[in-house]
PDB file of C-alpha atoms in Angstrom:
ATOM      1  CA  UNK A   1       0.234   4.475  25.333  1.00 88.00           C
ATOM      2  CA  UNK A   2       0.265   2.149  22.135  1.00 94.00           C
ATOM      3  CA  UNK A   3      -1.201   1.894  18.766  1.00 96.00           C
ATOM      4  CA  UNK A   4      -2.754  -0.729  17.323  1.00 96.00           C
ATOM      5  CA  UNK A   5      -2.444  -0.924  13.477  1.00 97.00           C
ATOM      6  CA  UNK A   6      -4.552  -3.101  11.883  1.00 98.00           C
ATOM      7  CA  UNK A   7      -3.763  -4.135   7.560  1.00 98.00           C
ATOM      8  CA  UNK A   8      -5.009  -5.451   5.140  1.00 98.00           C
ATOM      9  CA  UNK A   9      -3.857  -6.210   1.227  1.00 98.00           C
ATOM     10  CA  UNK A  10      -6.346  -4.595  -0.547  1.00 98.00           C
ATOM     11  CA  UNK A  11      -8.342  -6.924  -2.993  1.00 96.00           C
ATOM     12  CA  UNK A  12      -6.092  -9.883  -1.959  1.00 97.00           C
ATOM     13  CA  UNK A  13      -8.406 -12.663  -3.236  1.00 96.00           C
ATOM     14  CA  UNK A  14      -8.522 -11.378  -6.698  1.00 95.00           C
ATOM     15  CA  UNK A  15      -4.553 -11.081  -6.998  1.00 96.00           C
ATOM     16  CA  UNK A  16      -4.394 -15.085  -5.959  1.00 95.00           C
ATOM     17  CA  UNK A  17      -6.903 -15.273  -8.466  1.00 96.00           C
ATOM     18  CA  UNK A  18      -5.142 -13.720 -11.309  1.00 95.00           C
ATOM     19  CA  UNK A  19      -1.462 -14.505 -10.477  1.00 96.00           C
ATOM     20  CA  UNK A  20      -1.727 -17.669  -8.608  1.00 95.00           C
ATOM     21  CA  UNK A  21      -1.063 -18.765  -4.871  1.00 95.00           C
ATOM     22  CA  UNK A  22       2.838 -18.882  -5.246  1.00 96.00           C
ATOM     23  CA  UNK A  23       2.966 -15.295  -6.155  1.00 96.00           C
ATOM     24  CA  UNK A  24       0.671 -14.568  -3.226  1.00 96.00           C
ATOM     25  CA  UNK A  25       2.756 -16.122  -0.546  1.00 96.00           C
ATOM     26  CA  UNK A  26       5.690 -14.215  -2.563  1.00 96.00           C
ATOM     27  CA  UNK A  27       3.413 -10.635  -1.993  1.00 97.00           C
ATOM     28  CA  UNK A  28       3.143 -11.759   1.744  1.00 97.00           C
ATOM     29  CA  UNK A  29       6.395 -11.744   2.169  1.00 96.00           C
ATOM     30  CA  UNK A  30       7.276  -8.918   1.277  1.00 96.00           C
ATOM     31  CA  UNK A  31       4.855  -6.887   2.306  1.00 97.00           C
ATOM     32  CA  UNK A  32       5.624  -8.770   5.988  1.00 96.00           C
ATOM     33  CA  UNK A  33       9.574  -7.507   5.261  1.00 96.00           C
ATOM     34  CA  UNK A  34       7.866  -3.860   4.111  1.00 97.00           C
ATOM     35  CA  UNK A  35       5.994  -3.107   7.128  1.00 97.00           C
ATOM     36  CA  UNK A  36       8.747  -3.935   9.574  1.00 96.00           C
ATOM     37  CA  UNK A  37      11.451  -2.331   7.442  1.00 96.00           C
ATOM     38  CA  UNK A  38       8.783   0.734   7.412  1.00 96.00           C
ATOM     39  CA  UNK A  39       8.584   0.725  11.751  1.00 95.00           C
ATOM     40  CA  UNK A  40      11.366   1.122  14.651  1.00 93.00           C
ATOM     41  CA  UNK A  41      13.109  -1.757  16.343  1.00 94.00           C
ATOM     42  CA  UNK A  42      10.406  -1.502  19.447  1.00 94.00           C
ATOM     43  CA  UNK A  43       7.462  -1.751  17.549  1.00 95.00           C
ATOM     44  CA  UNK A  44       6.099  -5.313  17.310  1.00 95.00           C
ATOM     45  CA  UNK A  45       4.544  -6.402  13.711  1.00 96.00           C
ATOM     46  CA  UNK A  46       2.488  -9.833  12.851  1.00 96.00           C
ATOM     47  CA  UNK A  47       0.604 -11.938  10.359  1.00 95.00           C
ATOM     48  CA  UNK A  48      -3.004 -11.546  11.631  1.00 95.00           C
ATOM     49  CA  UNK A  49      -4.427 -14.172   9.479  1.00 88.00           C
ATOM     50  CA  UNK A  50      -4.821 -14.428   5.688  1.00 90.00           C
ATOM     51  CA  UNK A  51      -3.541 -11.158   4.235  1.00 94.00           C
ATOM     52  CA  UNK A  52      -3.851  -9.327   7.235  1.00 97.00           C
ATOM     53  CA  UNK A  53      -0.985  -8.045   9.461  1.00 98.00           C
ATOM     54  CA  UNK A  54      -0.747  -6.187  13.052  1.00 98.00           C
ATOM     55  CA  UNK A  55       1.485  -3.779  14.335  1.00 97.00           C
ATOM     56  CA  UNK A  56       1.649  -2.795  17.806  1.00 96.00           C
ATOM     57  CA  UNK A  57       3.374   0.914  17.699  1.00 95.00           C
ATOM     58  CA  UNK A  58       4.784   2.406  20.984  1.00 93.00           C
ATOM     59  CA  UNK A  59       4.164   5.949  20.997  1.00 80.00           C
ATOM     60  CA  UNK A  60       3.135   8.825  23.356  1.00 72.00           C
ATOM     61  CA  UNK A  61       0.169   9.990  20.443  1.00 83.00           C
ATOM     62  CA  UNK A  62      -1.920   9.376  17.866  1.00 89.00           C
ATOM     63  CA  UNK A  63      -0.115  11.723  15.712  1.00 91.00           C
ATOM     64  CA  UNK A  64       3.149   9.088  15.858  1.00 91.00           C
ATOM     65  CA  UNK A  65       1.205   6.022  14.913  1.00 93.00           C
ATOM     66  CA  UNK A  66      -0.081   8.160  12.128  1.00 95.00           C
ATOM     67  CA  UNK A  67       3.033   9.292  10.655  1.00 95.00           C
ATOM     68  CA  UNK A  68       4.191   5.504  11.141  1.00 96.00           C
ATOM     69  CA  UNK A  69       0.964   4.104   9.521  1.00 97.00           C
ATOM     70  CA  UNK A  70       1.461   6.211   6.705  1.00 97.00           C
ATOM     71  CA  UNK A  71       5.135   5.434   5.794  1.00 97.00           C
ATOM     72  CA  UNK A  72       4.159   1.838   5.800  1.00 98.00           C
ATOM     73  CA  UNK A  73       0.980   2.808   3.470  1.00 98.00           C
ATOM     74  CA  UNK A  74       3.284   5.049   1.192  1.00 98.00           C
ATOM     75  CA  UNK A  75       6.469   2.507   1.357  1.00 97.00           C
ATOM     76  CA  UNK A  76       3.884  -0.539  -0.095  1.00 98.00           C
ATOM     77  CA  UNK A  77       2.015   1.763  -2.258  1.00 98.00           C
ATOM     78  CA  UNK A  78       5.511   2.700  -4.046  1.00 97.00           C
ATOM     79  CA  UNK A  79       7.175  -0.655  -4.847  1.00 95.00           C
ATOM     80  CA  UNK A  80       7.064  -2.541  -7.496  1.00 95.00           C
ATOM     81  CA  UNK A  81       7.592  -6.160  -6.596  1.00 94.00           C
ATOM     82  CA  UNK A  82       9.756  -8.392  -8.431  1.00 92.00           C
ATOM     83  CA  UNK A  83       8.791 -12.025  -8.275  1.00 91.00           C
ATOM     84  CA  UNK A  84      10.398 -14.417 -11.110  1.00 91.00           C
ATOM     85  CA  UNK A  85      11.560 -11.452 -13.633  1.00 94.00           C
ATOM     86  CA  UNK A  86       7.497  -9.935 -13.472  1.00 95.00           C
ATOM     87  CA  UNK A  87       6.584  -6.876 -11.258  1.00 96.00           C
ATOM     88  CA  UNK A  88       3.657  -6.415  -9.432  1.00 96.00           C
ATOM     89  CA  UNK A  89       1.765  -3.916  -7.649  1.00 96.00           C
ATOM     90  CA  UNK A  90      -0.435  -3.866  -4.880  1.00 97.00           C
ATOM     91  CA  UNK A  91      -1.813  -1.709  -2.338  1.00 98.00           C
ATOM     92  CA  UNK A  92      -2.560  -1.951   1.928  1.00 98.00           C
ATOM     93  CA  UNK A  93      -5.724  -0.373   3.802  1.00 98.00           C
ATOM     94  CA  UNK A  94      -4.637   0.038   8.021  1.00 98.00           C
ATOM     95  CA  UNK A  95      -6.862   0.849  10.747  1.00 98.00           C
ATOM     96  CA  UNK A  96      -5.686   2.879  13.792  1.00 97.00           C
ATOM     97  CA  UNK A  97      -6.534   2.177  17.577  1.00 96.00           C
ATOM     98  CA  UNK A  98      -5.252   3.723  20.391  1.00 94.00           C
ATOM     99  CA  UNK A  99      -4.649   2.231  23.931  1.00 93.00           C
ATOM    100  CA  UNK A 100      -5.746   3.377  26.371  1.00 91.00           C
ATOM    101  CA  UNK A 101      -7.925   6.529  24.825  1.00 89.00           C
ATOM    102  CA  UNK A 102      -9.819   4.148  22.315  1.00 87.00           C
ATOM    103  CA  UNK A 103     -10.276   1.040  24.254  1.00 89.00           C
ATOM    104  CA  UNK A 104     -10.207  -0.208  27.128  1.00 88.00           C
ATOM    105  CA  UNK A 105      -9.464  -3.580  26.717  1.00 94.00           C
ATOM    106  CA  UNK A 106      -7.265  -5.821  24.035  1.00 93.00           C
ATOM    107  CA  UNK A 107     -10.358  -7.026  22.525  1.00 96.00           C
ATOM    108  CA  UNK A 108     -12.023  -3.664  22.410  1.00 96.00           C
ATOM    109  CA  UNK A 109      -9.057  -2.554  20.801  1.00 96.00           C
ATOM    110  CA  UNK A 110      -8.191  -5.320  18.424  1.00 96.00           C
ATOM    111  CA  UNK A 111     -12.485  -4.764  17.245  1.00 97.00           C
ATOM    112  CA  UNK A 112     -11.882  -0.896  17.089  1.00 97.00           C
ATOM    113  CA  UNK A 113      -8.634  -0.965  14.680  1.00 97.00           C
ATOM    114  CA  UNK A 114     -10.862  -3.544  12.697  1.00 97.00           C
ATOM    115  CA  UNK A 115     -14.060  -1.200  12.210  1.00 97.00           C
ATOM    116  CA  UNK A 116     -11.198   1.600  11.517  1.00 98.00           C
ATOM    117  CA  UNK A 117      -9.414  -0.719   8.890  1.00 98.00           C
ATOM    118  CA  UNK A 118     -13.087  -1.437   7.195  1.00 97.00           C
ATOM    119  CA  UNK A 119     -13.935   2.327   7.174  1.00 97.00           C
ATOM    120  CA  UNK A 120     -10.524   2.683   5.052  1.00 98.00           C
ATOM    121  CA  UNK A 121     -11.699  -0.219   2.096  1.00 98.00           C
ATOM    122  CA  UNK A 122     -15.160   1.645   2.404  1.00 97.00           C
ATOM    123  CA  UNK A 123     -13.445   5.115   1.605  1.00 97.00           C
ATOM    124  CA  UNK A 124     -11.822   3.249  -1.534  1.00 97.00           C
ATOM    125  CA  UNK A 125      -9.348   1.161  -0.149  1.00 98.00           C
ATOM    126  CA  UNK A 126      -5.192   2.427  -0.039  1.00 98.00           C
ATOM    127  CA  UNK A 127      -5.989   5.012   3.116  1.00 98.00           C
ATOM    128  CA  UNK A 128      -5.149   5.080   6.811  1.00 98.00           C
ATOM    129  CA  UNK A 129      -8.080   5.872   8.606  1.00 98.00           C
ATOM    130  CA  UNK A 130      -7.705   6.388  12.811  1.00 96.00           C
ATOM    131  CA  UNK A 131     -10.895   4.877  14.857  1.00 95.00           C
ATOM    132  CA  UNK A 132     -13.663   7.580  15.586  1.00 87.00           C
ATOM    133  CA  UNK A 133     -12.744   9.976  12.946  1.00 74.00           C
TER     134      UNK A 133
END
């Protein structure tokens, strides 16, 4: 059994917007060093494309992936990043899967931890939500 977590830098566009691109690729960075520093050596994290990341969390339940999700959440939501003597904040939105209960297949699952990361920006964005609940 596995977890897929599925992230997502909240409102992304607008900080590249308002801070530039080089303090963007700074953010990804270190939010990239956050979530691994956040999960265990045998987890597996990646870039997913644009400001989204992956995690693949080994676990024997949801409730694991959970308490890992939210640590990652909580770590991001606490820092204040310090890029060039200015601090900024920002926040992450993660969708949960779970293989096998939730899918059946990697693309099923990969589509399921999506929908669960887009229910967590619909419910206001900075929230874990866990696919089907």
């Amino acid at each position: 059994t596995f977890c897929l977590l599925m992230m997502d830098i909240d409102k992304f566009k607008l900080f590249n917007d308002n801070y530039g691109h080089l303090v963007g690729d700074h953010i990804l960075k270190a939010i990239s060093d956050s979530i691994t520093d956040s999960l265990r050596n045998i987890d597996f994290t990646a870039r997913y494309g644009g400001e989204e990341f992956v995690a693949i969390v080994i676990t024997s339940n949801m409730e694991d992936a959970m308490i890992s999700a939210k640590r990652i959440r909580n770590n991001i939501d606490k820092t204040k990043f310090q890029i060039d003597g200015s601090e900024y904040h920002v926040t992450i939105s993660i969708g949960v899967a779970e293989y096998p209960s939730s899918a059946e297949t990697e693309d099923d699952l990969i589509n399921k931890a999506d929908k669960a990361l887009y229910q967590a920006k619909a419910a206001g964005r900075n929230k874990v939500v866990v696919y089907g609940e």
